[in-house]
Amino acid sequence: MNLAAATNENLASISNVLIYSSMAVYLLAFFAHMAEWVFGSRSKVGRTAAALTQQKGDAAAATGTVKVQVKGKDGGTKTLERPAVVTRAVAGARDVPDGPGASGGDAQGDLYGRIAVSLTVLAFLVEAGGVLTRALSVQRAPWGNMYEFNITFSTVAVGVYLGFMLAKKNIGWLGLPLVTTVLLDLGLAVTVLYTASDQLVPALHSYWLYIHVSTAIFCGAVFYVGAVGTLLYLFRDAYESKLASGGQPGKFATSVMERLPAAASLDKFSYRVNAAVFPLWTFTIIAGAIWAGDAWGRYWGWDPKETWSFITWVAYACYLHARATAGWKGRKAAYLALIAFGCWLFNYYGVNIFVTGKHSYAGV
């Protein structure tokens, strides 16, 4: 074994250690997120939610703030001034303020939340180091097979989440589902999809590898964030509908749902991220077609991967069109968004694992 081969093998081993280490840190972040939800004061969630939802009237609309009285542990009361946050998905929708967040506005829960985000940042850096060393071990872009695609995808997904947090966007509700799915994704990668470092087939030796695959990974990460928001929107919308009809949800549902943003806020967030990344997904398909022309002498051949990429594009286009159509806003459009993300997932996993085509050369 020459020196270069030995160095590459050592880098591959370091990459594996870093990926496993990031999983351990993500697991700690998962427990911290769980603690944020569990130990954040549920009673305070109830008091805050009750105080916020009863605030309606011209005074709040005029001043932009509402004053609420909250009873403290010592039996006294204090007046809090907080912004009157009201959002609508469509004209005539319910006027419901956003919830106080996963910590429930509780100091202890907020502390666990900050620890969880800090651990997520650390895990992200460790995993990014694993992806980088994997790239150095093969001296190419680290997405030549499903294992490399998985570890890169989860890194980018966490990076998108942290980017929103850095931009001061209120998406703390995404932390727990994100870390959970990242752990599942990495677990699948290191157990089922692991492939030893190897060189690419000639068809992949092109600068289009960096353009086409990198944009596909980024689009998938953003679509994932939008899908989580859509799923939570459906739960929160059902909760709000039950309250509006005079129903009484259980204590657990109340504790969880009242901490989330309003259904209209979740719906708006999901729509905006999906709409923002859709043009880039369009570019991804076009870039893939150009690469196919260079590699195989034809731009489009209805290969399974090409077909499902187009199906995913059509599904998201239908969703965006539905959002612009009055009769399809809300839950109907949300179902279309989840179907579209399901198409992306099948294109990601199903086509590569179960379907044979020109995109099967990378192996699992």
PDB file of N, CA and C in Angstrom, residues 2 5 10 25 29 40 69 77 101 111 119 121 161 164 202 224 233 237 272 313-314 327 352:
ATOM      1  N   ASN A   2       0.695   2.143  -0.993  1.00  0.00           N
ATOM      2  CA  ASN A   2       1.504   3.349  -1.042  1.00  0.00           C
ATOM      3  C   ASN A   2       1.010   4.369  -0.037  1.00  0.00           C
ATOM      4  N   ALA A   5      -2.526   5.971  -0.670  1.00  0.00           N
ATOM      5  CA  ALA A   5      -3.629   5.069  -0.349  1.00  0.00           C
ATOM      6  C   ALA A   5      -3.812   4.943   1.156  1.00  0.00           C
ATOM      7  N   ASN A  10      -6.841   6.325   6.082  1.00  0.00           N
ATOM      8  CA  ASN A  10      -6.894   6.942   7.403  1.00  0.00           C
ATOM      9  C   ASN A  10      -7.958   8.035   7.459  1.00  0.00           C
ATOM     10  N   VAL A  25     -23.620  13.159  19.764  1.00  0.00           N
ATOM     11  CA  VAL A  25     -23.973  14.524  20.175  1.00  0.00           C
ATOM     12  C   VAL A  25     -25.422  14.835  19.796  1.00  0.00           C
ATOM     13  N   ALA A  29     -28.535  16.110  22.071  1.00  0.00           N
ATOM     14  CA  ALA A  29     -29.415  17.209  21.684  1.00  0.00           C
ATOM     15  C   ALA A  29     -30.875  16.767  21.695  1.00  0.00           C
ATOM     16  N   GLY A  40     -40.543  22.301  30.523  1.00  0.00           N
ATOM     17  CA  GLY A  40     -41.103  23.633  30.415  1.00  0.00           C
ATOM     18  C   GLY A  40     -42.469  23.640  31.088  1.00  0.00           C
ATOM     19  N   GLN A  69     -52.634  39.731  32.836  1.00  0.00           N
ATOM     20  CA  GLN A  69     -52.295  39.514  34.226  1.00  0.00           C
ATOM     21  C   GLN A  69     -52.052  38.035  34.464  1.00  0.00           C
ATOM     22  N   THR A  77     -50.213  38.926  41.677  1.00  0.00           N
ATOM     23  CA  THR A  77     -50.387  39.027  40.223  1.00  0.00           C
ATOM     24  C   THR A  77     -49.450  40.092  39.678  1.00  0.00           C
ATOM     25  N   GLY A 101     -43.784  28.911  22.395  1.00  0.00           N
ATOM     26  CA  GLY A 101     -42.614  28.134  22.018  1.00  0.00           C
ATOM     27  C   GLY A 101     -42.498  26.842  22.797  1.00  0.00           C
ATOM     28  N   LEU A 111     -33.822  27.172  29.203  1.00  0.00           N
ATOM     29  CA  LEU A 111     -32.437  26.752  29.418  1.00  0.00           C
ATOM     30  C   LEU A 111     -32.154  25.451  28.685  1.00  0.00           C
ATOM     31  N   LEU A 119     -25.922  22.012  21.486  1.00  0.00           N
ATOM     32  CA  LEU A 119     -25.499  20.652  21.132  1.00  0.00           C
ATOM     33  C   LEU A 119     -25.727  20.371  19.651  1.00  0.00           C
ATOM     34  N   VAL A 121     -25.579  22.578  17.255  1.00  0.00           N
ATOM     35  CA  VAL A 121     -24.488  23.263  16.549  1.00  0.00           C
ATOM     36  C   VAL A 121     -23.211  22.430  16.603  1.00  0.00           C
ATOM     37  N   TYR A 161     -31.698  24.617   9.169  1.00  0.00           N
ATOM     38  CA  TYR A 161     -32.361  24.929  10.443  1.00  0.00           C
ATOM     39  C   TYR A 161     -31.569  25.976  11.224  1.00  0.00           C
ATOM     40  N   PHE A 164     -31.886  29.440   9.715  1.00  0.00           N
ATOM     41  CA  PHE A 164     -33.117  30.124  10.124  1.00  0.00           C
ATOM     42  C   PHE A 164     -32.984  30.668  11.540  1.00  0.00           C
ATOM     43  N   PRO A 202     -16.805   6.824 -14.838  1.00  0.00           N
ATOM     44  CA  PRO A 202     -16.455   7.935 -15.736  1.00  0.00           C
ATOM     45  C   PRO A 202     -17.592   8.922 -15.979  1.00  0.00           C
ATOM     46  N   TYR A 224     -37.734  19.338   3.138  1.00  0.00           N
ATOM     47  CA  TYR A 224     -37.958  18.639   4.409  1.00  0.00           C
ATOM     48  C   TYR A 224     -38.467  19.603   5.480  1.00  0.00           C
ATOM     49  N   TYR A 233     -48.725  21.953  10.872  1.00  0.00           N
ATOM     50  CA  TYR A 233     -49.879  22.806  10.560  1.00  0.00           C
ATOM     51  C   TYR A 233     -51.175  22.010  10.614  1.00  0.00           C
ATOM     52  N   ASP A 237     -54.017  22.955  13.102  1.00  0.00           N
ATOM     53  CA  ASP A 237     -55.288  23.392  12.529  1.00  0.00           C
ATOM     54  C   ASP A 237     -56.447  22.557  13.069  1.00  0.00           C
ATOM     55  N   ARG A 272     -43.955  29.558   2.153  1.00  0.00           N
ATOM     56  CA  ARG A 272     -42.865  30.433   1.734  1.00  0.00           C
ATOM     57  C   ARG A 272     -41.581  29.661   1.447  1.00  0.00           C
ATOM     58  N   TRP A 313     -41.521  17.619  -9.337  1.00  0.00           N
ATOM     59  CA  TRP A 313     -41.694  18.997  -9.807  1.00  0.00           C
ATOM     60  C   TRP A 313     -43.165  19.300 -10.058  1.00  0.00           C
ATOM     61  N   VAL A 314     -43.855  18.372 -10.719  1.00  0.00           N
ATOM     62  CA  VAL A 314     -45.283  18.573 -11.008  1.00  0.00           C
ATOM     63  C   VAL A 314     -46.085  18.655  -9.707  1.00  0.00           C
ATOM     64  N   GLY A 327     -60.189  28.018  -3.442  1.00  0.00           N
ATOM     65  CA  GLY A 327     -60.865  26.816  -2.973  1.00  0.00           C
ATOM     66  C   GLY A 327     -59.941  25.715  -2.492  1.00  0.00           C
ATOM     67  N   ASN A 352     -33.324   4.808  -5.983  1.00  0.00           N
ATOM     68  CA  ASN A 352     -31.929   4.356  -5.872  1.00  0.00           C
ATOM     69  C   ASN A 352     -31.807   2.922  -5.374  1.00  0.00           C
TER      70      ASN A 352
END
